[in-house]
Each structure stands twice: as C-alpha cells, then as structure tokens.
Coordinates of C-alpha atoms in Angstrom, one line a residue:
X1 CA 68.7 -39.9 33.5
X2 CA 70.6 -40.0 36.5
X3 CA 69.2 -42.5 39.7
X4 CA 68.6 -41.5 43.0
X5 CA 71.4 -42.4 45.5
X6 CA 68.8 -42.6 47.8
X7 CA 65.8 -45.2 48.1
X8 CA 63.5 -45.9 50.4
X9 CA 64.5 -49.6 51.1
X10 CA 67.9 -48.3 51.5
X11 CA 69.7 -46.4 54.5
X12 CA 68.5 -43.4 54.9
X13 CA 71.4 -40.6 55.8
X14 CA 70.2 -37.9 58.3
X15 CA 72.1 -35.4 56.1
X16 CA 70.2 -36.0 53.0
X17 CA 67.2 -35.3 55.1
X18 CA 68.6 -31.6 56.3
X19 CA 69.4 -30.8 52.7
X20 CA 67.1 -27.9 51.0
X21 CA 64.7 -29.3 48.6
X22 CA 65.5 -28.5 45.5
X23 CA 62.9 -27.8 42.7
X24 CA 64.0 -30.9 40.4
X25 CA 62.4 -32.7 38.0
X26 CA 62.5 -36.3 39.5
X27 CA 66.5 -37.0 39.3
X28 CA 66.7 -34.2 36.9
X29 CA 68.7 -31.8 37.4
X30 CA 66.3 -29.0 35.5
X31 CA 63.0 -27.7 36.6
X32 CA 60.0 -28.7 34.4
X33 CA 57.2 -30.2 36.9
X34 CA 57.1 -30.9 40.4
X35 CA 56.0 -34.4 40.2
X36 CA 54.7 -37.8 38.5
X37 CA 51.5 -38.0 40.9
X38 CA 48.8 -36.2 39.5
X39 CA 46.7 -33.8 41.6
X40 CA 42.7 -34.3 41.3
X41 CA 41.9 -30.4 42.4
X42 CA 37.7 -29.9 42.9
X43 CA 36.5 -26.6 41.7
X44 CA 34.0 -24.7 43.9
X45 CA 33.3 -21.1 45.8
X46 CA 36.9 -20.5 46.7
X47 CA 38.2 -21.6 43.4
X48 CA 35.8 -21.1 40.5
X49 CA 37.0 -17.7 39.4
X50 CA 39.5 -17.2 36.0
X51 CA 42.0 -15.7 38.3
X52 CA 42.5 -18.5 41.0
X53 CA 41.8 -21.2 38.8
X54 CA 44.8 -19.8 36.5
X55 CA 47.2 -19.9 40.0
X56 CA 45.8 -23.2 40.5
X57 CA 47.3 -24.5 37.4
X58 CA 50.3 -22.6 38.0
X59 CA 51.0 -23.1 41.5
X60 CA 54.4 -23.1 42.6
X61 CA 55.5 -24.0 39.0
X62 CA 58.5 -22.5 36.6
X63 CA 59.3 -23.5 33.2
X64 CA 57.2 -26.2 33.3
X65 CA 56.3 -28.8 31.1
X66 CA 53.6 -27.0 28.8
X67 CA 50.7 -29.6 28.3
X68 CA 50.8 -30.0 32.1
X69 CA 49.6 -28.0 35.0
X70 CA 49.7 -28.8 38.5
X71 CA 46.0 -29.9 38.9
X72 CA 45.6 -32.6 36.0
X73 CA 42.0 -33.0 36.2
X74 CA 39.4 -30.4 37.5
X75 CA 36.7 -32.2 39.6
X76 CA 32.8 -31.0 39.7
X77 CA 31.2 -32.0 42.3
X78 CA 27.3 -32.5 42.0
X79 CA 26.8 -33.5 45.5
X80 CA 25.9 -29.5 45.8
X81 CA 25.2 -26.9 43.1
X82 CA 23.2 -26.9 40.0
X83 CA 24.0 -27.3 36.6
X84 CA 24.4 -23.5 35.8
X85 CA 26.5 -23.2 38.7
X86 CA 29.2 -25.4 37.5
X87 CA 28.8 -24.6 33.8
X88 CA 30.3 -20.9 34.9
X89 CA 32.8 -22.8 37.0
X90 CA 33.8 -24.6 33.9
X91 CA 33.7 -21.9 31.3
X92 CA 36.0 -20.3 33.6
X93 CA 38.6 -23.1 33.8
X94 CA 38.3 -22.9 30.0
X95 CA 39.4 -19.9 29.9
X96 CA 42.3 -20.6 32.2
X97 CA 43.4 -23.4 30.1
X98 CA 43.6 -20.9 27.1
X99 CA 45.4 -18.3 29.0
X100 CA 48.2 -20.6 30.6
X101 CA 48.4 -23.2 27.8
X102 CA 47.7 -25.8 30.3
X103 CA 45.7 -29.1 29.1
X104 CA 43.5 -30.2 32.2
X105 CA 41.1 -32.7 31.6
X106 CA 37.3 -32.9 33.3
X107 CA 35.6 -34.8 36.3
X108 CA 31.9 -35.1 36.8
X109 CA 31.1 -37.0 40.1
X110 CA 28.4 -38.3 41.0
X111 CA 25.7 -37.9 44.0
X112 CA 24.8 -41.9 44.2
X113 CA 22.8 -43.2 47.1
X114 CA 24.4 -40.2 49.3
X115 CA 22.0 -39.9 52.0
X116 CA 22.3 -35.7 53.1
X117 CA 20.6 -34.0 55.5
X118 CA 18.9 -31.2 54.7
X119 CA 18.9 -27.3 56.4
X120 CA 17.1 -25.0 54.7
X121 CA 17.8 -22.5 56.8
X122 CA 21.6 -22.8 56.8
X123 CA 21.5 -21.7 60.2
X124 CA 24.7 -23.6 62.1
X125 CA 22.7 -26.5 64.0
X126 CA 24.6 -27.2 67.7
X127 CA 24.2 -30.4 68.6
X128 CA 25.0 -31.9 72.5
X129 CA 26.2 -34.9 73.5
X130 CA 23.7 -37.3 75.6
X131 CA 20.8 -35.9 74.3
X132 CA 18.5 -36.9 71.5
X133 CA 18.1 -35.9 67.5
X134 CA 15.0 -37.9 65.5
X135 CA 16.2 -37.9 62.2
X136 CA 13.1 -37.6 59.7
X137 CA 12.3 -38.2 56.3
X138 CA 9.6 -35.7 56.3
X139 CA 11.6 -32.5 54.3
X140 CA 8.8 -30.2 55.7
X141 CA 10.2 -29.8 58.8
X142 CA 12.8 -27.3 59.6
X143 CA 16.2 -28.6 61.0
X144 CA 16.9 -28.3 64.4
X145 CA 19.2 -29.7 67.3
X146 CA 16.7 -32.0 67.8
X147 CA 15.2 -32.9 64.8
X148 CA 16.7 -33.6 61.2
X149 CA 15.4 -33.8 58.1
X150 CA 16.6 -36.6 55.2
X151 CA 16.4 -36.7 51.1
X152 CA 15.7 -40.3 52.1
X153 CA 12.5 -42.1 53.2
X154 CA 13.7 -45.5 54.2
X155 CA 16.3 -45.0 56.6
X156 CA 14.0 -46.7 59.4
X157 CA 13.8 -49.9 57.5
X158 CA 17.4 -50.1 56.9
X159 CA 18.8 -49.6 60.6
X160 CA 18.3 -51.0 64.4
X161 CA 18.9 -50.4 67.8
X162 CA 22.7 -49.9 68.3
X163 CA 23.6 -48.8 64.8
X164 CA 26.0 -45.8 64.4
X165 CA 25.2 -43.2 62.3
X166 CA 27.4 -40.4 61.3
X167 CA 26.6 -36.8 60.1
X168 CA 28.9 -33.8 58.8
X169 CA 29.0 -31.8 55.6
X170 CA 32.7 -33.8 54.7
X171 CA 32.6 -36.6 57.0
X172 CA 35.0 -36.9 60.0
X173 CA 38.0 -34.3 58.9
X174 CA 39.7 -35.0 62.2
X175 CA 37.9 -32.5 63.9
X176 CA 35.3 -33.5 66.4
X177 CA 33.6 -30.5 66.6
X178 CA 32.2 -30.5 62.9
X179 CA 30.9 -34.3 62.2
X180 CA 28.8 -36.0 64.9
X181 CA 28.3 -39.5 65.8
X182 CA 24.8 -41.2 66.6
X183 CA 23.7 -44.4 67.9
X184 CA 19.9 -45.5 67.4
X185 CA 18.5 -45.6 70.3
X186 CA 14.6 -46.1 68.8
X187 CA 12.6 -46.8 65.0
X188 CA 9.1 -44.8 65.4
X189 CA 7.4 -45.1 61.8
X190 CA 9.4 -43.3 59.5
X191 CA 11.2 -41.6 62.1
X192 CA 14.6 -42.6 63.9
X193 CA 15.6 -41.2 67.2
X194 CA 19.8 -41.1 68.3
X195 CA 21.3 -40.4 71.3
X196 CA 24.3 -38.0 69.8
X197 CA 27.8 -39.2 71.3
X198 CA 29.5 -36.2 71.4
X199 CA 28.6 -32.6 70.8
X200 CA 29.3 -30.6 67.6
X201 CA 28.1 -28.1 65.2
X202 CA 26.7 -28.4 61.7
X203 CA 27.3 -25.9 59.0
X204 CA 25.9 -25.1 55.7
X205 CA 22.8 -26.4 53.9
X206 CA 23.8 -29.5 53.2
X207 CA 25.3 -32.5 55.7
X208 CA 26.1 -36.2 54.8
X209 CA 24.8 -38.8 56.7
X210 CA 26.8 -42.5 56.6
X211 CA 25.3 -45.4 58.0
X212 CA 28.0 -47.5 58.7
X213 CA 28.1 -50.8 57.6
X214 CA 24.3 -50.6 56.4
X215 CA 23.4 -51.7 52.8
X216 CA 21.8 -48.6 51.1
X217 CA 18.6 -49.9 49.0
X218 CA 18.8 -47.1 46.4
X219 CA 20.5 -47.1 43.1
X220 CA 24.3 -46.7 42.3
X221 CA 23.2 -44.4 39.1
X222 CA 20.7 -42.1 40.7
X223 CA 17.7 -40.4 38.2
X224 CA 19.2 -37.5 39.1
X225 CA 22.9 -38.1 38.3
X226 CA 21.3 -39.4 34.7
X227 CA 20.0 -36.0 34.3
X228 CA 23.2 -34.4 35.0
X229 CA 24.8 -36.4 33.3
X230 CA 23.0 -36.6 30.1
X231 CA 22.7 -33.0 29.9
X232 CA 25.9 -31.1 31.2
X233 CA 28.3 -34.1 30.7
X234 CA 26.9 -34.3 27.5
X235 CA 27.2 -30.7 26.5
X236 CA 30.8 -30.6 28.1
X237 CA 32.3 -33.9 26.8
X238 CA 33.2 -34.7 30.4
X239 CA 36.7 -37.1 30.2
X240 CA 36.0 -38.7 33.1
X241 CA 32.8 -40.0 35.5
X242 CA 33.5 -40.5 39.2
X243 CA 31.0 -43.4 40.1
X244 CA 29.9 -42.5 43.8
X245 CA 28.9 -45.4 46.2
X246 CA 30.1 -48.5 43.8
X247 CA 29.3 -51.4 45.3
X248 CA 29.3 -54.5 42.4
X249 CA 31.0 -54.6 39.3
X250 CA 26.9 -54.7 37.8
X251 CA 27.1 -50.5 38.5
X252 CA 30.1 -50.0 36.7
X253 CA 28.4 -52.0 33.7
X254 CA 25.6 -50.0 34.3
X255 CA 26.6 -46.6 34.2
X256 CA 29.3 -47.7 31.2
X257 CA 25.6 -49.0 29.1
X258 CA 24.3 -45.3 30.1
X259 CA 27.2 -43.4 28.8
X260 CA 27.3 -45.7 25.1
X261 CA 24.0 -44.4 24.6
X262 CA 25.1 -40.4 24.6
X263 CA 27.7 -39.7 21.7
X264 CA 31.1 -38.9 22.5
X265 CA 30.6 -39.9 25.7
X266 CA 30.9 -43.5 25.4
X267 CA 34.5 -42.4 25.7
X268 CA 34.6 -41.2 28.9
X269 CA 36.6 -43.6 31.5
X270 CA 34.6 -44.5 34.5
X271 CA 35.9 -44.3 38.0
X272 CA 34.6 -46.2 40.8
X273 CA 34.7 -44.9 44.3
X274 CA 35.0 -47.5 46.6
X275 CA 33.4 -46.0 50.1
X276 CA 32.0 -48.9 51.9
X277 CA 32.2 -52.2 53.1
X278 CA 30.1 -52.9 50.0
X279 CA 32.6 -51.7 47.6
X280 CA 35.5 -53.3 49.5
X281 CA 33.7 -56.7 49.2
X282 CA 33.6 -56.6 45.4
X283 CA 36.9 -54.8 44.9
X284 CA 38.0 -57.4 42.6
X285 CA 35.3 -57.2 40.1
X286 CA 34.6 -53.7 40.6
X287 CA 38.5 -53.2 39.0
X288 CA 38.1 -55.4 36.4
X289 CA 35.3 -53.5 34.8
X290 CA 35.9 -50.2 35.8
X291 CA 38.5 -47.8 33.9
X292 CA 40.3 -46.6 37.6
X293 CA 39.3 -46.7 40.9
X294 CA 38.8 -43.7 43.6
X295 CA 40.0 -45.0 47.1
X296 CA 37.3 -42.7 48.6
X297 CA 38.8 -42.9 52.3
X298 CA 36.0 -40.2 54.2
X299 CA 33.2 -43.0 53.8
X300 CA 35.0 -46.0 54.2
X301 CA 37.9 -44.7 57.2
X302 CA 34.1 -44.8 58.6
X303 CA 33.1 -48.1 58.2
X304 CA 37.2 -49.6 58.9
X305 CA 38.0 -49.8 61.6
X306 CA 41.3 -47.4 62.2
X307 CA 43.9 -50.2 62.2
X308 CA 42.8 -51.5 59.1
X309 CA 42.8 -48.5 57.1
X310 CA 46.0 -48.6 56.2
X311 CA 45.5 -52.4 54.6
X312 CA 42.8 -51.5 52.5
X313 CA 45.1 -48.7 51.0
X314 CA 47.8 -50.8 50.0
X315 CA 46.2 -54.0 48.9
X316 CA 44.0 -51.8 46.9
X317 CA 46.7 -49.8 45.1
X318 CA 48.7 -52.6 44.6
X319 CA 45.9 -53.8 43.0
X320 CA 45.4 -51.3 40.9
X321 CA 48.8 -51.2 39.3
X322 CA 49.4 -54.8 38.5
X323 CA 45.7 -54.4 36.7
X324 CA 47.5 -51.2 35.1
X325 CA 44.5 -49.0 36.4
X326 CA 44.8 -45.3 37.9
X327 CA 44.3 -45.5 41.8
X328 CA 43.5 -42.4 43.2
X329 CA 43.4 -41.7 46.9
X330 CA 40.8 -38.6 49.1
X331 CA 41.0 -36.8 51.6
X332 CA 44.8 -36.2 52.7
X333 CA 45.3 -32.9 54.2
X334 CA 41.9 -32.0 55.8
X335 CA 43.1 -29.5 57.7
X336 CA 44.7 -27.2 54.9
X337 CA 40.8 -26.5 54.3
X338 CA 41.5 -23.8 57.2
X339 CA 45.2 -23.5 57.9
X340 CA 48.6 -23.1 55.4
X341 CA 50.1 -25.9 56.5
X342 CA 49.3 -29.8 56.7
X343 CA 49.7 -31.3 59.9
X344 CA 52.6 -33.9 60.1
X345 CA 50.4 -36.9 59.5
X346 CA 48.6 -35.7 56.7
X347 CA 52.0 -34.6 55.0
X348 CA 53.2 -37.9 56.1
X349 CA 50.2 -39.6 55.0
X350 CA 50.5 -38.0 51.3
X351 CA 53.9 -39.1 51.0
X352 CA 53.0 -42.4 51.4
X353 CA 49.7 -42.8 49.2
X354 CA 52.8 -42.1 46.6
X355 CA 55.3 -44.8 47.6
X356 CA 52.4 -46.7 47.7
X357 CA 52.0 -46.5 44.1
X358 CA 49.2 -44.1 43.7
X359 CA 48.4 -42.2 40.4
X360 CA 47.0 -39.2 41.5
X361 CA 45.7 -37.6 45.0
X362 CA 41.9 -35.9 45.0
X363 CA 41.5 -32.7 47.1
X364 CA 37.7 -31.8 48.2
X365 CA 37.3 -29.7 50.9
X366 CA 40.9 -27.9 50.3
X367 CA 40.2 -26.3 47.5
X368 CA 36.3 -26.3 47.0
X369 CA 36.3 -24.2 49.8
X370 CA 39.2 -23.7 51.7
X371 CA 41.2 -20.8 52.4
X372 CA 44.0 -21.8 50.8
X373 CA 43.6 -23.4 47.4
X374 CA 47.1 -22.5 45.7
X375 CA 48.8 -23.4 48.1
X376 CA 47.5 -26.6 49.0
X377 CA 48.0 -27.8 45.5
X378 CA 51.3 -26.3 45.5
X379 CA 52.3 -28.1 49.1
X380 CA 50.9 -31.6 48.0
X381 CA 52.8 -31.0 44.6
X382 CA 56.0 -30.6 46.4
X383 CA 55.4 -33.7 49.2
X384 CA 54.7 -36.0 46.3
X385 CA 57.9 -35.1 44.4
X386 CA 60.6 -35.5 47.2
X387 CA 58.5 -39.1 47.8
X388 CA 58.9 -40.0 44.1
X389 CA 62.7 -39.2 44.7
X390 CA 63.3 -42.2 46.9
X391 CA 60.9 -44.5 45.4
X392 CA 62.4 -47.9 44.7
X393 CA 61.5 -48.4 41.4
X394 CA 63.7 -51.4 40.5
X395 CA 62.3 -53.4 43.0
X396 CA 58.1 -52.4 41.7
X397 CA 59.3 -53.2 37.8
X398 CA 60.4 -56.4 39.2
X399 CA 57.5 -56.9 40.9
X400 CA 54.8 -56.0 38.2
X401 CA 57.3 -58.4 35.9
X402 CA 56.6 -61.1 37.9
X403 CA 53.2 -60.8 38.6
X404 CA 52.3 -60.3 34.9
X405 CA 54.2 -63.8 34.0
X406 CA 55.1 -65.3 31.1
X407 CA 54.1 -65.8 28.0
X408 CA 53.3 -62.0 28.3
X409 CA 50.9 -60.5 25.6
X410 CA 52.8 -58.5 23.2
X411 CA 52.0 -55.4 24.2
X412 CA 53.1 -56.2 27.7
X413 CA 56.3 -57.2 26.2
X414 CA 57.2 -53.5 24.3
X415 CA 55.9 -52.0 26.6
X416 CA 58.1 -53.4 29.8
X417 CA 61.1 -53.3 27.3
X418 CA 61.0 -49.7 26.5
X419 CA 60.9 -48.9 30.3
X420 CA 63.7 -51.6 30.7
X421 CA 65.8 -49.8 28.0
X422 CA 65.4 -46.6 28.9
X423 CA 66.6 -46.9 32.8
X424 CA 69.5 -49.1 31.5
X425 CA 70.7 -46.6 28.8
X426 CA 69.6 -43.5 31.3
X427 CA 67.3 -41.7 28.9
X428 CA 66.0 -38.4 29.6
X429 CA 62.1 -39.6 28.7
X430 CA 60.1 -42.0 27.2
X431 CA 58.5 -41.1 23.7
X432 CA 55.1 -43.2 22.7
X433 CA 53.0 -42.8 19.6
X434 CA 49.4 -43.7 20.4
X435 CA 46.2 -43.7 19.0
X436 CA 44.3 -44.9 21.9
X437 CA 46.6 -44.4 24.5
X438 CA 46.9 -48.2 25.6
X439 CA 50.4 -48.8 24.4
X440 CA 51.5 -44.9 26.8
X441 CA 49.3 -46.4 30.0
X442 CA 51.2 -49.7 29.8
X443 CA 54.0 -48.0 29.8
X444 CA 53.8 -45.9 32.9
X445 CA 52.3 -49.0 34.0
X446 CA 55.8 -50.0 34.6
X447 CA 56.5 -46.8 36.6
X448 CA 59.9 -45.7 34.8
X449 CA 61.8 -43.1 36.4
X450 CA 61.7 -41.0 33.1
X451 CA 58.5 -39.3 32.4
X452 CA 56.3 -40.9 29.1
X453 CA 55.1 -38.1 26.6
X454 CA 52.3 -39.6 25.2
X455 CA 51.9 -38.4 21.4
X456 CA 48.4 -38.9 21.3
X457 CA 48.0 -39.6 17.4
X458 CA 43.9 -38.1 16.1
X459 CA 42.0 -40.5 13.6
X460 CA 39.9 -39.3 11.4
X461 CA 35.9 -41.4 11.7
X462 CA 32.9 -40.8 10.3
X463 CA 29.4 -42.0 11.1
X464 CA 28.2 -40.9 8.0
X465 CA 27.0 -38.1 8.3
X466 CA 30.2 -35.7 9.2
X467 CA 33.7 -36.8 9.9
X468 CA 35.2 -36.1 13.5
X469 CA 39.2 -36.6 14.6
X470 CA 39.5 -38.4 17.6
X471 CA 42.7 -38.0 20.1
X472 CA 41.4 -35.4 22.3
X473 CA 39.5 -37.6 25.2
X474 CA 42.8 -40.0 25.0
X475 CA 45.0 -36.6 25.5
X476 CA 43.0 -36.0 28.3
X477 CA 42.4 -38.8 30.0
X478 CA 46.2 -39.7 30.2
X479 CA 46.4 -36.6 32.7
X480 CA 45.1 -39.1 35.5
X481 CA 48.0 -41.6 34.7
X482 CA 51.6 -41.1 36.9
X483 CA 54.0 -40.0 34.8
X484 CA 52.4 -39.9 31.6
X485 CA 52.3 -36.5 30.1
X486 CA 50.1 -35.9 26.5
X487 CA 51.2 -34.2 23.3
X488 CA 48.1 -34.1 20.5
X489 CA 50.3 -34.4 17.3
X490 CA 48.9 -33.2 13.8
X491 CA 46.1 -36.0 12.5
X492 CA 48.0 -35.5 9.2
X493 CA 50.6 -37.8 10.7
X494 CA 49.8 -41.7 11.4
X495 CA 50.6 -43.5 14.6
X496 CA 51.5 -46.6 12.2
X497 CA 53.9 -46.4 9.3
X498 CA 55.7 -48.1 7.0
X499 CA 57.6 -45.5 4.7
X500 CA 58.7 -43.7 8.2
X501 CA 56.9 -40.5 7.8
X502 CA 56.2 -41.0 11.2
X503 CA 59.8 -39.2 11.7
X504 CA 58.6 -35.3 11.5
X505 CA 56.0 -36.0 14.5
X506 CA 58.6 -37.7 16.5
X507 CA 61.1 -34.3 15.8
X508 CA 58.1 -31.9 16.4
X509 CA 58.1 -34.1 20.0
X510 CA 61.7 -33.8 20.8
X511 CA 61.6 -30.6 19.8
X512 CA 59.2 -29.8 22.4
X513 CA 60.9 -31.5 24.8
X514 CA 63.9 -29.5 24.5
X515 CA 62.2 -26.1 24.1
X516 CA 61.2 -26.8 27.8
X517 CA 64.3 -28.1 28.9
X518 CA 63.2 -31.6 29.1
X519 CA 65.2 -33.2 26.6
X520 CA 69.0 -31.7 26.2
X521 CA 71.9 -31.9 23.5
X522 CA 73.3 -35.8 24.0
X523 CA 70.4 -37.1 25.8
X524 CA 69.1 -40.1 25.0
X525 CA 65.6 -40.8 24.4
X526 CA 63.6 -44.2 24.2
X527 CA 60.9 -44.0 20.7
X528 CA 58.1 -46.5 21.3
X529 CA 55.8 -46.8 18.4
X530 CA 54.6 -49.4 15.3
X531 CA 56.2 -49.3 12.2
X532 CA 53.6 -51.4 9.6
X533 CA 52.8 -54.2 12.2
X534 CA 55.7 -54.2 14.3
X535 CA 56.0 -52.7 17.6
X536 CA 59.5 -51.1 17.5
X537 CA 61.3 -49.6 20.4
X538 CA 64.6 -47.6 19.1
X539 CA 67.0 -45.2 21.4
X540 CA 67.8 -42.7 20.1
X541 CA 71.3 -40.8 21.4
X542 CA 71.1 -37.0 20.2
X543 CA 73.0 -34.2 18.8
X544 CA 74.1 -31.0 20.2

C-alpha cells in the first residue's frame, strides 16, 4: 500500500491540483470503492423506487468492493410519512440489496420534541417581511400568511418578547426565500404573535419550527416515536436508532432501556443528534453513553452563532474519534436538492467534515426529495475520496496514541499494532475476525490507510426456546464505521481457535479480496484475530 506523496500539512503543488482525478481506491492504484467515509443516504418520494434505489447503491461505482455500496446505511425518516409508507420504501431497498449484492444497513430516526407546523392544505403559504403571523396551537384553524397552526400547545410558556423563532420545512438551506425568521413581538393566551423578518414562502404540509436557544419541555423519546418504534423497528430489525433532539446523557439511557425491552433490538446502536445548545452543553456525557453521535448542523447552525460553527464541528469530531465513536455530519450540499452541482462551499465544506475525521456524511433533502439523488451520492462519493488522499494520517495515529496513554487496555494495544504494522510493512488491507465487532471498530479507530474487512464471525444462542446466529446486526452496523468494510463468514467457523481451523475463513476472505481486485499476488496483508486467548496479529506476504 503505497502513501500519498501528498498531505494536507504538506506543500501543496499547483500541478497535483490540475491533474484528472483518477477513480482509485485510496493510494491504490485499482478501482474498488470511491471512499472510506460512508454516505448516510435518506430514502423518500424521489428515491423509494427499486430502480433508483439500485443506482443509488451503484452510483458512479465499477468493480467495487461487493459487501459495499455507495450509500452504507439507508435513513427513514419519521418526521413525515406513515408506517406503511416506509415499509414499501424498505421492501424496496430489500430488493435492491438482493439485486446488486450490496449489504446496506437500516436507520430509523426519530421525530423527538420537533415542533412542526402544520398545513393541511399544502397550499404554498407567502409570508412578508414587517408584517405579523400568530402562531397557534389550536390545529383547527387553517394555515395562513397570518396565522399558523402548531402540534405543540405550550410554545407561549416557553418564549418572550424578543425571541427568534425560525420556520421552514428543512431549516435555513441557504436560501432565504424558503425558511423565515420571527421575532415575538406579543404572548396572548395560547397564542404568539411575530413580526416576520424577511419575506419567504412555505411549501408542503409540513414546516419545522426552531426556537432558538429555548428549552423544549417535551420528551426526548416521544409516545409516538415508541410506537414506531416498537412496531416497524421491531418488525424490520432496524441496525440503527437516530435519537432526535438529545439533550442529556439520561435520553440516551432512556431510549437504550426502551430498545432492551423489544428482542433483537436491544442490539441496535443508538445515535444521538446533537441539535441545540442543549445537546452541546452535555456533549460529553451524551458520547459516553451513546453508541455514535449525529452532528445535526440545520438545528444547531441555528442556535451558533456563524463563527462558531466551525468549532463545534471539530471539537466534536475529535471527540468522537479519540472515544472511537462514528461522528456523522448533516446537511452539506443543500443546494444539490435542486441543482447538479454543489456550490463551492458546500463541496469545500464536505471535504473538510472528512479531514476532520468524520465517519460518514448524512444527506436529507438531496435525496429524499431532490432532483438529483444519484448523483448527489455519487458527487459527495467522489469529494470525500480525493480528501481522504491527502489526509495526514501519521500525524492522527500519533495523536489518538497519545491521547489514549499508557498502560493501554489490551485491546487498544492489538489493535493500534495491527494498524502500525500494516502502514510499516505497506499491506494492501487489514483482515479482522470478530464476533462483536469491537476488536474491527478499534481498529479503524486508528484510521489506517488500508481499508479493515471486518469478518464478522455468527454465534450460535439460544434463549431456550429456538436457537438464533448472531453476526448479522454487527455486519451491519460496521457500514457506519470509516473504513471498515463487513464480510459474514460461515458460523461453522469460530472467531477463537486453538487448533487453527480458523485458516479456511481467513482464505475464503483473501480470496474475496482478490476476486475484486483488492488483494493482489505479493501483497501483504495484516490478520488480526485470537488464537485460544491470545490476540495475534501475523503478516502475511502472498503468493502469485
């Protein structure tokens, strides 16, 4: 595995820049994906069908690496829609996963304390700037553009004169002319009137409204996102839960209690979305008890102000990967959601959520219902890739060395060895054999330049009344993880052994790799994996 001659704490040369792009595997000279960073793609009107949601794991890919398509985890948004709208959404992506051979794992998000207002007529509502909109709790009333109605009845007891308000269906996408600002101006009862600072128009059924910097009293795990939850998660097995509106580390705790109380889905990693002040506050805590953490920038950009942003981003991320925990950043390329390109910013903007250190980039709006679905996944594919190709990743392993100290745990040891060994001896991956998928995560924790197949190793349980293989949630949920791509080996193998039968998975895995051209004849390839109750990391040099 070859280095990149170029870094980004290095001189940049302007001719490097005026090269073509090539379509590399990162400093690979073969094509099997277009990049570490995973892409978080939300399925919706303009991409629920068999057909686009095939392209969408597809897009702008050749000879890729099998187990992996271009959007790693398929987000279903319950914000909007019912149950039986996304369960045809999802039976389709099923049968996209069976018909390009793609493993893509599955997202259920949350609606939290999201306070929307609602149109029943989904009439577009014009709104003018200097006049006045009462915003209204009674749900009776039809919306106007001067009256809105709320799903929430205690907005008037939260807010005073001189608050801001903000209202849009995806709040602020850069464009002026579809969010709206409000400052209260008068509480009236129930009612709150706003003068509107600048003049827009509101599409669609369904807008949210974002109090900024106002405490929310409603709960974190709505009665309504239990129902989902307990009904279509459970049905569907979902891999992950996308915790809207976390504010304490109690939420995450919460919602985790929920989730042990269904089945299978006591597996299912929890994500908090940090999207206010709230959230920010208790970031600490928050990470600690949640599985990953959704840098949920629409809500939050809100309550920043602009120049600190940018702070928030990278003192969260950085967080987040000296904790070893996915960091996943929204709303990057707004404007795709209506045109085929990015603008400059955004493009620039996703290029650095990657040297950043994020895991994986969410799009909404872009492909829920934007024109351009494909190839918004496919132009965010190809920005994070040429990033990843001047990361400096010396200078993060030494980084996330030194923060994790010493003694380190065992675990941390292997695991920061096999990433040291295999950039030193310029192997062409990183094989792990995992049951949980712990000893993979740790791993890409360390962000080697190699990608990690995970071979995700089933165990047969029992709770005595039928016997079940796990390995499938942990083959999933690794799709959220940089650089870590899954393999489910054959149960009949063990992840542990002492005889070394283990050595027929391990060729089934190298056997894969070089089927798809990412293991070739005299590569070497780094083998993490226990042997009786050692940890053993070997190096393996091969054959033609």
């Amino acid at each position: 595995m070859q280095s990149s001659p170029l870094l980004l704490e290095e001189p940049i040369r302007m001719a490097s820049i005026l090269e073509p792009s090539k379509a590399v595997s990162l400093r690979l000279e073969l094509s099997f994906f277009p990049a570490m960073t995973k892409i978080v793609g939300t399925l919706g009107p303009k991409s629920r069908s068999v057909d686009v949601i095939s392209q969408c794991l597809l897009a702008g890919m050749s000879g890729i690496f099998p187990m992996q398509p271009l959007i790693a985890v398929a987000r279903f948004d319950f914000s909007w829609g019912d149950p039986e709208y996304h369960q045809e959404t999802l039976e389709n992506l099923r049968a996209a996963i069976k018909s390009t051979k793609k493993l893509c794992a599955v997202m259920l998000d949350t609606v939290g304390p999201e306070l929307q207002v609602v149109n029943k007529t989904e009439l577009a509502i014009s709104l003018q700037a200097d006049t006045l909109v009462v915003l209204t709790p009674d749900q009776n009333k039809e919306a106007s553009s001067n009256l809105l109605p709320l799903n929430f009845s205690g907005l008037s007891k939260a807010v005073k004169k001189g608050d801001t308000i903000f209202i849009g269906q995806y709040l602020f996408t850069g464009s002026e002319t579809t969010s709206v600002w409000l400052e209260v101006s008068e509480v009236n009862g129930d009612d709150v009137t706003c003068v509107i600072k600048n003049s827009a128009t509101l599409a669609g059924s369904l807008y949210t409204l974002h109090v900024s910097q106002i405490r929310i009293d409603l709960p974190t795990l709505a009665n309504k996102d239990k129902e989902v939850i307990s009904t279509w998660g459970v049905q569907n097995n979902v891999d992950f839960l996308s915790l809207s509106y976390t504010r304490h580390a109690e939420d995450v705790r919460h919602a985790r209690a929920f989730l042990s109380k269904l089945g299978d889905l006591k597996q299912t990693q929890i994500f908090a979305k940090i999207e206010n002040i709230e959230g920010l506050t208790h970031f600490d805590e928050i990470l600690r008890e949640a599985d990953g953490i959704i840098l949920s920038r629409g809500n939050l950009g809100i309550d920043l102000p602009p120049e600190k942003a940018f702070l928030f981003q990278k003192a969260a991320i950085y967080k987040c990967n000296m904790a070893g925990k996915p960091a996943v950043v929204t709303r990057v390329v707004d404007t795709m959601t209506d045109n085929l390109r990015p603008t400059r910013a955004e493009a620039t903007d996703v290029a650095n959520a990657v040297l950043d250190g994020s895991d994986a980039i969410v799009l909404g709006a872009e492909t829920l219902r934007g024109l351009y679905p494909v190839e918004t996944i496919s132009t965010v594919g190809k920005i994070c890739a040429e990033a990843e190709k001047v990361y400096n990743q010396d200078i993060y392993f030494k980084k996330a060395v030194k923060f994790v100290g010493e003694p380190m745990t065992h675990l941390e040891s292997i695991a920061s060895s096999a990433v040291r060994a295999a950039i030193k001896v310029k192997a062409s991956v990183i094989i792990c054999f995992t049951s949980s998928g712990r000893a993979a995560r740790l791993i890409a924790k360390y962000r080697p330049t190699m990608p990690v197949i995970s071979v995700v190793i089933p165990q047969l349980k029992t709770n005595q009344l039928r016997w079940t293989f796990t390995g499938a949630f942990e083959a999933r949920q690794s799709l959220i993880v940089r650089g870590l791509f899954p393999m489910l080996a054959d149960p009949r193998h063990p992840a542990e052994s002492k005889s070394g039968t283990s050595e027929s998975i391990l060729k089934v895995a190298l056997d894969h790799g070089k089927a798809f051209g990412i293991i070739k004849p005299h590569d070497r390839v780094v083998v993490c994996q226990k042997v009786g109750d050692s940890s053993v990391v070997k190096i393996i040099e091969l054959d033609d």
